[in-house]
Amino acid sequence: MPNQLAVIEQAQKTLIDLAIKFGPKVIVALLILVIGFYAGRWVGTVLNRGLGRFQLEPPVQLLLVRLARLMVLGLFLIIALQNLGIELLPLIAGLGVVGAGIALAMQSVLGNLVAGLMIIFTQPFRIGEYVAVVGVEGQVEEVDLFSTKLSQGDCSVVIVPNRKIIGEILQNYGYIRQLDLRVAIARAEDLERAITAITEVVNANSRVLTQPAAFIGVRNLTDASIGVAVKPWVKAPDYGSVGAEINRAIIDKIRAAGVDYPPSERKIRVVSVQEPH
């Protein structure tokens, strides 16, 4: 029993000595971290206001603000660790080993992160533009550090990992797209009336853009018909619906103008059959 009391008294004495020796340093270190937290928020707020003048993309601006906050907080963290008397070189070496192991285990995640930074800073596309890449297409809704969100015409959203975008062939339509419609005319004497009727239909649609100008002209010639190309420009979200509207209006217009469609082709193959003797 006396030995146990002696051990407890020794432990209490040790704790008191440690509290006296390191207590003030711990309190000061915590105060430094609290100050660093609020200092980082203040720097981020000021930087966010300043970057607003340059009209950067929201992901780029958000990334720069977060990096500024982390840098300020990291600086105060180093000051707090030095106040506690911790040697930073061994700590940095240990973090390097741990970081290498994490990097090997999270190659795909880091690949998306690096690709996201490349997309944000090189800006191959912007929010609101219509793009086609890796077999999918849609309007760019959001670009973050790990993925890009594309909205579809059926109100669905496709999330593409950023590492799938970098290094692939990307087609950026911008904010407008050109329709590629076709009309077949049966007789050459109906061509001018057909082009006039189609032009009236295109000009009457309020969602067709006046600039760039629409192209309407002969596309190809065959033995049975004359192909007319109808290629007006529309805003990217209107691509599907305006195409359907124009097709429907063209049918009514050229029918009213007395323009004939080419007859459908039917191929008949005659096979001779020999009667058995």
Coordinates of C-alpha atoms in Angstrom, one line a residue:
M1 CA 0.0 0.0 0.0
P2 CA 2.7 2.6 0.8
N3 CA 4.4 1.7 -2.5
Q4 CA 1.2 2.4 -4.4
L5 CA 0.8 5.8 -2.7
A6 CA 4.3 6.6 -3.5
V7 CA 3.7 5.8 -7.2
I8 CA 0.6 8.0 -7.3
E9 CA 2.4 10.9 -5.6
Q10 CA 5.2 10.6 -8.1
A11 CA 2.8 10.6 -11.0
Q12 CA 1.0 13.6 -9.7
K13 CA 4.3 15.4 -9.2
T14 CA 5.3 14.5 -12.8
L15 CA 2.0 15.8 -14.2
I16 CA 2.3 19.0 -12.2
D17 CA 5.8 19.5 -13.5
L18 CA 4.8 18.9 -17.1
A19 CA 1.8 21.2 -16.7
I20 CA 4.1 24.0 -15.3
K21 CA 6.7 23.4 -18.0
F22 CA 4.5 22.9 -21.1
G23 CA 1.1 24.3 -20.0
P24 CA 1.8 27.9 -21.0
K25 CA 3.3 26.7 -24.3
V26 CA 0.2 24.6 -25.1
I27 CA -2.1 27.5 -24.4
V28 CA 0.0 29.8 -26.5
A29 CA 0.0 27.3 -29.3
L30 CA -3.8 27.0 -29.2
L31 CA -4.1 30.7 -29.3
I32 CA -1.8 30.9 -32.3
L33 CA -4.0 28.3 -34.1
V34 CA -7.2 30.2 -33.3
I35 CA -5.6 33.4 -34.5
G36 CA -4.4 31.6 -37.7
F37 CA -7.9 30.3 -38.3
Y38 CA -9.5 33.7 -38.2
A39 CA -6.6 35.3 -40.1
G40 CA -7.1 32.7 -42.9
R41 CA -10.8 33.5 -43.1
W42 CA -10.0 37.3 -43.3
V43 CA -7.4 36.8 -46.0
G44 CA -9.8 34.6 -47.9
T45 CA -12.5 37.2 -47.7
V46 CA -10.3 40.0 -48.9
L47 CA -8.8 37.9 -51.7
N48 CA -12.3 36.8 -52.8
R49 CA -13.4 40.4 -53.1
G50 CA -10.2 41.3 -55.0
L51 CA -10.6 38.4 -57.5
G52 CA -14.2 39.4 -58.2
R53 CA -12.8 42.3 -60.3
F54 CA -11.1 39.9 -62.7
Q55 CA -14.3 37.9 -63.6
L56 CA -12.6 34.5 -63.1
E57 CA -14.5 31.2 -63.3
P58 CA -16.1 30.4 -60.0
P59 CA -14.1 27.1 -59.5
V60 CA -10.8 29.0 -60.1
Q61 CA -11.7 31.8 -57.7
L62 CA -12.8 29.3 -55.1
L63 CA -9.6 27.3 -55.4
L64 CA -7.4 30.4 -55.0
V65 CA -9.3 31.5 -51.9
R66 CA -9.0 28.0 -50.3
L67 CA -5.3 27.8 -51.1
A68 CA -4.8 31.2 -49.5
R69 CA -6.6 30.2 -46.4
L70 CA -4.6 26.9 -46.2
M71 CA -1.3 28.7 -46.6
V72 CA -2.1 31.2 -43.8
L73 CA -3.3 28.4 -41.5
G74 CA -0.2 26.3 -42.3
L75 CA 2.1 29.3 -41.5
F76 CA 0.4 29.7 -38.1
L77 CA 0.6 25.9 -37.5
I78 CA 4.4 26.0 -38.1
I79 CA 4.7 28.9 -35.6
A80 CA 2.6 26.9 -33.0
L81 CA 4.8 23.8 -33.4
Q82 CA 7.9 25.8 -33.0
N83 CA 6.5 27.3 -29.9
L84 CA 6.1 23.8 -28.5
G85 CA 9.7 23.0 -29.2
I86 CA 8.9 20.3 -31.8
E87 CA 11.6 19.6 -34.4
L88 CA 10.0 20.1 -37.8
L89 CA 12.6 18.3 -40.0
P90 CA 11.9 14.8 -38.7
L91 CA 8.2 15.6 -38.8
I92 CA 8.4 16.7 -42.4
A93 CA 10.4 13.6 -43.3
G94 CA 7.8 11.3 -41.6
L95 CA 4.9 13.2 -43.4
G96 CA 6.8 12.6 -46.7
V97 CA 6.9 8.9 -46.2
V98 CA 3.2 8.8 -45.2
G99 CA 2.3 11.0 -48.2
A100 CA 4.1 8.7 -50.6
G101 CA 2.1 5.7 -49.3
I102 CA -1.2 7.7 -49.6
A103 CA -0.3 8.8 -53.1
L104 CA 0.2 5.2 -54.2
A105 CA -3.1 4.1 -52.7
M106 CA -5.0 7.0 -54.3
Q107 CA -3.6 7.3 -57.8
S108 CA -7.0 7.7 -59.5
V109 CA -8.1 10.4 -57.0
L110 CA -4.9 12.3 -57.4
G111 CA -5.1 11.9 -61.2
N112 CA -8.5 13.5 -61.1
L113 CA -7.2 16.3 -58.9
V114 CA -4.3 17.1 -61.2
A115 CA -6.5 17.0 -64.2
G116 CA -9.0 19.2 -62.5
L117 CA -6.3 21.8 -61.8
M118 CA -5.3 21.6 -65.5
I119 CA -8.9 22.2 -66.6
I120 CA -9.4 25.0 -64.2
F121 CA -6.3 26.9 -65.2
T122 CA -6.1 26.1 -69.0
Q123 CA -9.9 26.5 -69.4
P124 CA -10.6 24.3 -72.5
F125 CA -14.3 25.1 -71.7
R126 CA -16.4 27.3 -69.5
I127 CA -19.5 27.0 -67.5
G128 CA -22.5 27.1 -69.8
E129 CA -20.7 25.9 -72.9
Y130 CA -21.8 22.7 -74.8
V131 CA -19.0 20.1 -75.2
A132 CA -18.6 16.6 -76.4
V133 CA -15.9 14.3 -74.9
V134 CA -15.2 10.6 -74.2
G135 CA -18.5 9.6 -75.9
V136 CA -20.8 11.9 -74.0
E137 CA -22.0 15.5 -74.6
G138 CA -23.9 18.1 -72.7
Q139 CA -23.9 21.6 -71.3
V140 CA -21.2 22.3 -68.7
E141 CA -22.9 22.9 -65.4
E142 CA -20.0 22.6 -62.9
V143 CA -16.2 22.1 -62.9
D144 CA -14.6 21.1 -59.6
L145 CA -11.3 19.6 -58.6
F146 CA -12.3 15.9 -59.3
S147 CA -15.1 15.9 -61.9
T148 CA -17.1 17.8 -64.5
K149 CA -20.9 17.8 -64.6
L150 CA -22.7 17.9 -67.9
S151 CA -26.5 18.4 -68.2
Q152 CA -28.4 16.5 -70.9
G153 CA -31.4 17.3 -72.9
D154 CA -33.5 14.7 -70.9
C155 CA -32.7 16.6 -67.6
S156 CA -30.2 14.0 -66.5
V157 CA -26.6 14.9 -65.4
V158 CA -23.5 13.1 -66.5
I159 CA -20.5 13.3 -64.1
V160 CA -17.2 12.8 -66.0
P161 CA -14.0 12.2 -64.0
N162 CA -11.5 14.9 -64.9
R163 CA -8.7 12.4 -65.8
K164 CA -11.0 11.1 -68.5
I165 CA -11.1 14.6 -70.1
I166 CA -7.4 15.5 -70.2
G167 CA -5.7 13.9 -73.2
E168 CA -8.9 13.1 -75.0
I169 CA -10.3 14.8 -78.1
L170 CA -12.8 17.4 -76.9
Q171 CA -15.2 19.3 -79.1
N172 CA -16.4 22.6 -77.7
Y173 CA -19.5 23.9 -79.4
G174 CA -19.5 27.0 -77.2
Y175 CA -22.9 28.6 -76.4
I176 CA -24.5 28.0 -79.8
R177 CA -24.9 25.0 -82.2
Q178 CA -25.7 24.6 -85.9
L179 CA -28.6 22.3 -86.8
D180 CA -28.0 19.9 -89.7
L181 CA -31.4 19.2 -91.3
R182 CA -32.1 17.7 -94.7
V183 CA -34.9 18.0 -97.1
A184 CA -35.3 15.9 -100.3
I185 CA -37.0 17.5 -103.4
A186 CA -38.4 15.3 -106.2
R187 CA -38.2 17.7 -109.2
A188 CA -35.7 20.4 -110.2
E189 CA -38.4 22.8 -111.1
D190 CA -39.6 22.8 -107.5
L191 CA -36.1 23.7 -106.1
E192 CA -36.5 27.5 -105.9
R193 CA -40.0 27.3 -104.4
A194 CA -38.7 24.8 -101.9
I195 CA -35.7 26.9 -100.8
T196 CA -38.0 30.0 -100.5
A197 CA -40.4 28.1 -98.3
I198 CA -37.7 26.6 -96.2
T199 CA -36.1 30.1 -95.8
E200 CA -39.4 31.5 -94.6
V201 CA -39.8 28.8 -92.1
V202 CA -36.3 29.3 -90.7
N203 CA -36.7 33.1 -90.5
A204 CA -40.1 32.8 -88.8
N205 CA -38.7 30.8 -85.9
S206 CA -37.9 33.2 -83.0
R207 CA -35.3 30.9 -81.5
V208 CA -33.2 30.7 -84.7
L209 CA -30.2 33.1 -84.4
T210 CA -29.8 35.8 -87.1
Q211 CA -26.0 35.7 -86.6
P212 CA -24.3 33.6 -87.7
A213 CA -26.5 33.4 -90.8
A214 CA -28.2 30.1 -91.6
F215 CA -27.1 28.1 -94.6
I216 CA -29.8 26.8 -96.9
G217 CA -28.7 25.3 -100.2
V218 CA -28.3 22.2 -102.4
R219 CA -26.5 19.5 -100.5
N220 CA -26.3 16.6 -102.9
L221 CA -27.8 15.2 -106.1
T222 CA -29.1 11.7 -106.7
D223 CA -30.9 10.0 -109.5
A224 CA -34.2 10.2 -107.6
S225 CA -34.0 13.5 -105.6
I226 CA -32.2 16.8 -104.9
G227 CA -31.0 17.1 -101.3
V228 CA -31.3 20.5 -99.6
A229 CA -29.3 21.3 -96.5
V230 CA -30.9 23.4 -93.8
K231 CA -28.3 24.6 -91.2
P232 CA -29.5 27.4 -89.0
W233 CA -27.8 28.4 -85.7
V234 CA -29.5 28.1 -82.3
K235 CA -28.6 28.3 -78.6
A236 CA -27.2 25.1 -77.3
P237 CA -30.1 24.3 -75.0
D238 CA -32.6 24.8 -77.9
Y239 CA -30.8 22.4 -80.3
G240 CA -33.3 19.4 -80.1
S241 CA -36.6 21.3 -79.8
V242 CA -35.9 23.9 -82.5
G243 CA -34.9 21.2 -84.9
A244 CA -38.2 19.4 -84.4
E245 CA -40.1 22.7 -84.8
I246 CA -38.4 23.5 -88.1
N247 CA -38.9 20.0 -89.5
R248 CA -42.6 20.1 -88.7
A249 CA -43.0 23.6 -90.2
I250 CA -41.1 22.7 -93.4
I251 CA -43.5 19.8 -94.0
D252 CA -46.5 22.0 -93.9
K253 CA -44.8 24.9 -95.9
I254 CA -43.5 23.0 -98.8
R255 CA -46.7 21.0 -99.0
A256 CA -48.7 24.2 -99.3
A257 CA -46.2 25.4 -101.9
G258 CA -46.9 22.4 -104.1
V259 CA -43.5 20.8 -103.7
D260 CA -43.3 17.1 -104.1
Y261 CA -41.2 14.7 -102.1
P262 CA -39.3 12.1 -104.0
P263 CA -41.1 8.7 -104.2
S264 CA -39.8 6.0 -102.0
E265 CA -37.4 3.6 -103.8
R266 CA -38.3 0.0 -104.1
K267 CA -35.8 -2.5 -105.4
I268 CA -37.3 -5.6 -107.0
R269 CA -35.0 -8.5 -107.8
V270 CA -36.2 -11.1 -110.3
V271 CA -34.7 -14.5 -109.8
S272 CA -35.2 -17.1 -112.5
V273 CA -36.3 -20.4 -111.2
Q274 CA -35.7 -23.4 -113.4
E275 CA -38.4 -26.0 -113.3
P276 CA -37.2 -29.5 -112.6
H277 CA -37.2 -31.8 -115.6

